[in-house]
Amino acid sequence: MKTFEKKPINKIVRGSKRARYDQEQVYKILDSHFICHIPYVFEGTSIVIPTAYGRKEDSILIHGSLKNRMMLALLEQEKVSLNVTHLDGLVLARSVFHHSVNYRSVNVFGKARLIEADDEKMEALEIITENIIAGRWNEARIPNQKELDATLVMAIDIEDASAKVREVEAADEAADMDLDIWAGVLELEVQPGKLVANSDNKPGLAEPESAKNFRFSNNSVKRG
Amino acid sequence: MKTFEKKPINKIVRGSKRARYDQEQVYKILDSHFICHIPYVFEGTSIVIPTAYGRKEDSILIHGSLKNRMMLALLEQEKVSLNVTHLDGLVLARSVFHHSVNYRSVNVFGKARLIEADDEKMEALEIITENIIAGRWNEARIPNQKELDATLVMAIDIEDASAKVREVEAADEAADMDLDIWAGVLELEVQPGKLVANSDNKPGLAEPESAKNFRFSNNSVKRG
């Protein structure tokens, strides 16, 4: 099993017992989310907005319009990084100081490159779509040539990465253990809510299987 | 009502009909979340990890340990930006090309400054804690002097900001309206899950009101 080398850029300095460098865990966290944050530099300021992604082997795939300011900036950068985080719970300690959150978080570092061949673009769009909501690609009308030409598709090749995971109960100071204060974890989950049909849908169309089967990955707290 | 001026740094170029510049909407989105993404520069690379925040008037408040790499880097930067995003739904169009997500997203731009006075630090920690989970500050043991001294507290004064909101149903090409493909929105919600008591809790402690009352803000899709 591959392990990412610890370098200054990806080494977890604080809370190092929560660090994970094995590729299997890093990819598991990446594959159970679909929104990442990729900072880019505009006029000297680092800016970040969330964007959807998918993973193919050792690359993160993203897409946008031909004039997407973020993507065009990323292509100019020597190195690109991105973060993916699952927020799994609020850690309620006896002391405010030891309050925390449970999470699974990955940072990836690499270089951005354009994907230009039509077949590779199409494959990347399928991977991204299926990573957001499995089964949707085969339900919807896939991109035509005009739409493909209007889409910028990019890979960020994963050179370095690390994960940080907190998945345990609250940890208080020994001196606080006798306080009459409840400690524990309030788990948080991203859940599908209502499925709202378009007002202009053709009559009689069944709700899609992709939406009915949608699940977002969630972890549970481990007892200490 | 104050409106943020459109400048190159905060102007929404693509999807400008989804742009919002009024302070009321920007602050409403900020106040209904508690995790933000603040990119910082390390060895020439922009990096982002999520962090908890609260708002006091025109400042975003964050905290961390005295050696927090991100916070120390932010203090050195001429300008700091951050993003807050609610992911409200998956927009399932008839065409893959018009798939999207519904969201409420804010980017804030400003300057970071250290908060050093004990009373201001304490107030900031209360604001951050209460923004994460209302009512918890009064349930837990508040920070003592040693803990306060070990905590870095920082304000990012909001100079520029803008929001982008998508909250409508799927929008397809006219040529696709006759396809037998269901279109609509699968709403997503962050929900509290299980409340897991610490294994070392004193017996007989009631579950805290803060956890029982916890709600995360969610929007519903508007019909087109």
CSV table of C-alpha atoms in Angstrom, one decimal, chain A residues 45-167:
chain,number,residue,atom,x,y,z
A,45,THR,CA,-4.9,37.6,-3.1
A,46,SER,CA,-5.7,33.9,-2.4
A,47,ILE,CA,-9.4,33.2,-3.1
A,48,VAL,CA,-11.4,30.0,-2.6
A,49,ILE,CA,-14.8,28.9,-3.8
A,50,PRO,CA,-16.1,25.4,-3.7
A,51,THR,CA,-16.2,23.2,-6.8
A,52,ALA,CA,-17.4,19.7,-7.7
A,53,TYR,CA,-14.8,17.0,-8.5
A,54,GLY,CA,-14.2,13.4,-9.2
A,55,ARG,CA,-11.1,11.2,-8.9
A,56,LYS,CA,-9.5,9.1,-11.7
A,57,GLU,CA,-6.6,7.1,-10.4
A,58,ASP,CA,-4.1,9.7,-9.1
A,59,SER,CA,-5.8,12.8,-10.4
A,60,ILE,CA,-8.6,15.0,-9.2
A,61,LEU,CA,-10.9,16.1,-12.1
A,62,ILE,CA,-12.8,19.4,-12.2
A,63,HIS,CA,-14.6,21.4,-14.8
A,64,GLY,CA,-16.0,24.8,-15.6
A,65,SER,CA,-16.8,27.3,-18.3
A,66,LEU,CA,-14.1,28.4,-20.7
A,67,LYS,CA,-13.8,31.7,-18.9
A,68,ASN,CA,-13.7,30.2,-15.4
A,69,ARG,CA,-11.4,32.6,-13.5
A,70,MET,CA,-10.4,30.0,-11.0
A,71,MET,CA,-9.4,27.3,-13.5
A,72,LEU,CA,-7.5,29.7,-15.7
A,73,ALA,CA,-5.6,30.9,-12.7
A,74,LEU,CA,-4.8,27.4,-11.5
A,75,LEU,CA,-3.2,26.6,-14.8
A,76,GLU,CA,-0.8,29.4,-14.3
A,77,GLN,CA,0.2,28.3,-10.8
A,78,GLU,CA,3.3,26.2,-10.2
A,79,LYS,CA,1.5,24.2,-7.5
A,80,VAL,CA,-2.1,23.7,-6.7
A,81,SER,CA,-3.7,22.5,-3.5
A,82,LEU,CA,-7.2,21.5,-2.5
A,83,ASN,CA,-9.1,20.5,0.6
A,84,VAL,CA,-11.9,18.1,1.0
A,85,THR,CA,-13.6,17.9,4.4
A,86,HIS,CA,-16.4,15.9,5.9
A,87,LEU,CA,-17.8,17.6,9.0
A,88,ASP,CA,-18.9,14.6,11.1
A,89,GLY,CA,-19.8,16.1,14.5
A,90,LEU,CA,-19.6,18.7,17.2
A,91,VAL,CA,-17.4,17.6,20.1
A,92,LEU,CA,-18.9,19.0,23.3
A,93,ALA,CA,-16.4,18.9,26.1
A,94,ARG,CA,-16.8,19.9,29.7
A,95,SER,CA,-14.5,22.9,29.1
A,96,VAL,CA,-15.0,25.4,26.2
A,97,PHE,CA,-11.3,25.0,25.6
A,98,HIS,CA,-11.6,21.4,24.6
A,99,HIS,CA,-14.6,21.8,22.3
A,100,SER,CA,-13.8,20.6,18.9
A,101,VAL,CA,-15.3,19.0,15.8
A,102,ASN,CA,-15.1,15.5,14.4
A,103,TYR,CA,-14.0,15.5,10.8
A,104,ARG,CA,-12.3,13.7,8.0
A,105,SER,CA,-10.1,16.1,6.0
A,106,VAL,CA,-7.7,15.7,3.1
A,107,ASN,CA,-5.3,18.2,1.5
A,108,VAL,CA,-3.9,17.4,-1.9
A,109,PHE,CA,-1.0,19.1,-3.6
A,110,GLY,CA,-0.1,18.8,-7.3
A,111,LYS,CA,-0.1,20.5,-10.7
A,112,ALA,CA,-3.1,21.4,-12.8
A,113,ARG,CA,-3.2,20.4,-16.4
A,114,LEU,CA,-5.8,20.9,-19.1
A,115,ILE,CA,-7.6,17.8,-20.5
A,116,GLU,CA,-8.2,18.5,-24.2
A,117,ALA,CA,-9.0,15.3,-26.1
A,118,ASP,CA,-12.8,15.0,-26.5
A,119,ASP,CA,-12.9,11.4,-25.3
A,120,GLU,CA,-10.9,12.2,-22.2
A,121,LYS,CA,-13.1,15.2,-21.5
A,122,MET,CA,-16.2,13.1,-21.9
A,123,GLU,CA,-14.8,10.5,-19.5
A,124,ALA,CA,-13.9,13.2,-17.0
A,125,LEU,CA,-17.4,14.7,-17.0
A,126,GLU,CA,-18.9,11.2,-16.5
A,127,ILE,CA,-16.6,10.6,-13.5
A,128,ILE,CA,-17.4,14.0,-12.0
A,129,THR,CA,-21.2,13.5,-12.5
A,130,GLU,CA,-21.2,10.0,-11.2
A,131,ASN,CA,-19.2,11.1,-8.2
A,132,ILE,CA,-21.8,13.7,-7.3
A,133,ILE,CA,-24.8,11.4,-7.9
A,134,ALA,CA,-24.3,7.8,-9.0
A,135,GLY,CA,-26.5,6.7,-11.9
A,136,ARG,CA,-27.3,10.1,-13.2
A,137,TRP,CA,-25.1,10.0,-16.3
A,138,ASN,CA,-27.2,7.3,-17.8
A,139,GLU,CA,-30.4,9.0,-17.0
A,140,ALA,CA,-29.6,12.4,-18.5
A,141,ARG,CA,-28.7,13.6,-22.0
A,142,ILE,CA,-24.9,13.5,-22.2
A,143,PRO,CA,-23.0,16.5,-23.6
A,144,ASN,CA,-23.0,17.2,-27.3
A,145,GLN,CA,-20.0,18.6,-29.2
A,146,LYS,CA,-21.0,22.2,-28.7
A,147,GLU,CA,-21.4,21.7,-24.9
A,148,LEU,CA,-18.1,19.8,-24.8
A,149,ASP,CA,-16.4,22.6,-26.6
A,150,ALA,CA,-17.8,25.1,-24.1
A,151,THR,CA,-16.4,23.1,-21.1
A,152,LEU,CA,-13.0,23.5,-19.6
A,153,VAL,CA,-11.8,20.2,-18.0
A,154,MET,CA,-8.8,20.0,-15.8
A,155,ALA,CA,-6.8,17.4,-13.9
A,156,ILE,CA,-4.9,18.0,-10.7
A,157,ASP,CA,-2.3,15.3,-10.5
A,158,ILE,CA,-1.8,14.2,-6.9
A,159,GLU,CA,1.8,14.6,-6.0
A,160,ASP,CA,1.6,15.0,-2.2
A,161,ALA,CA,-1.3,14.5,0.2
A,162,SER,CA,-2.3,14.0,3.8
A,163,ALA,CA,-5.4,13.4,5.8
A,164,LYS,CA,-6.4,14.5,9.3
A,165,VAL,CA,-9.2,12.7,11.1
A,166,ARG,CA,-10.8,13.3,14.4
A,167,GLU,CA,-13.4,10.6,15.2
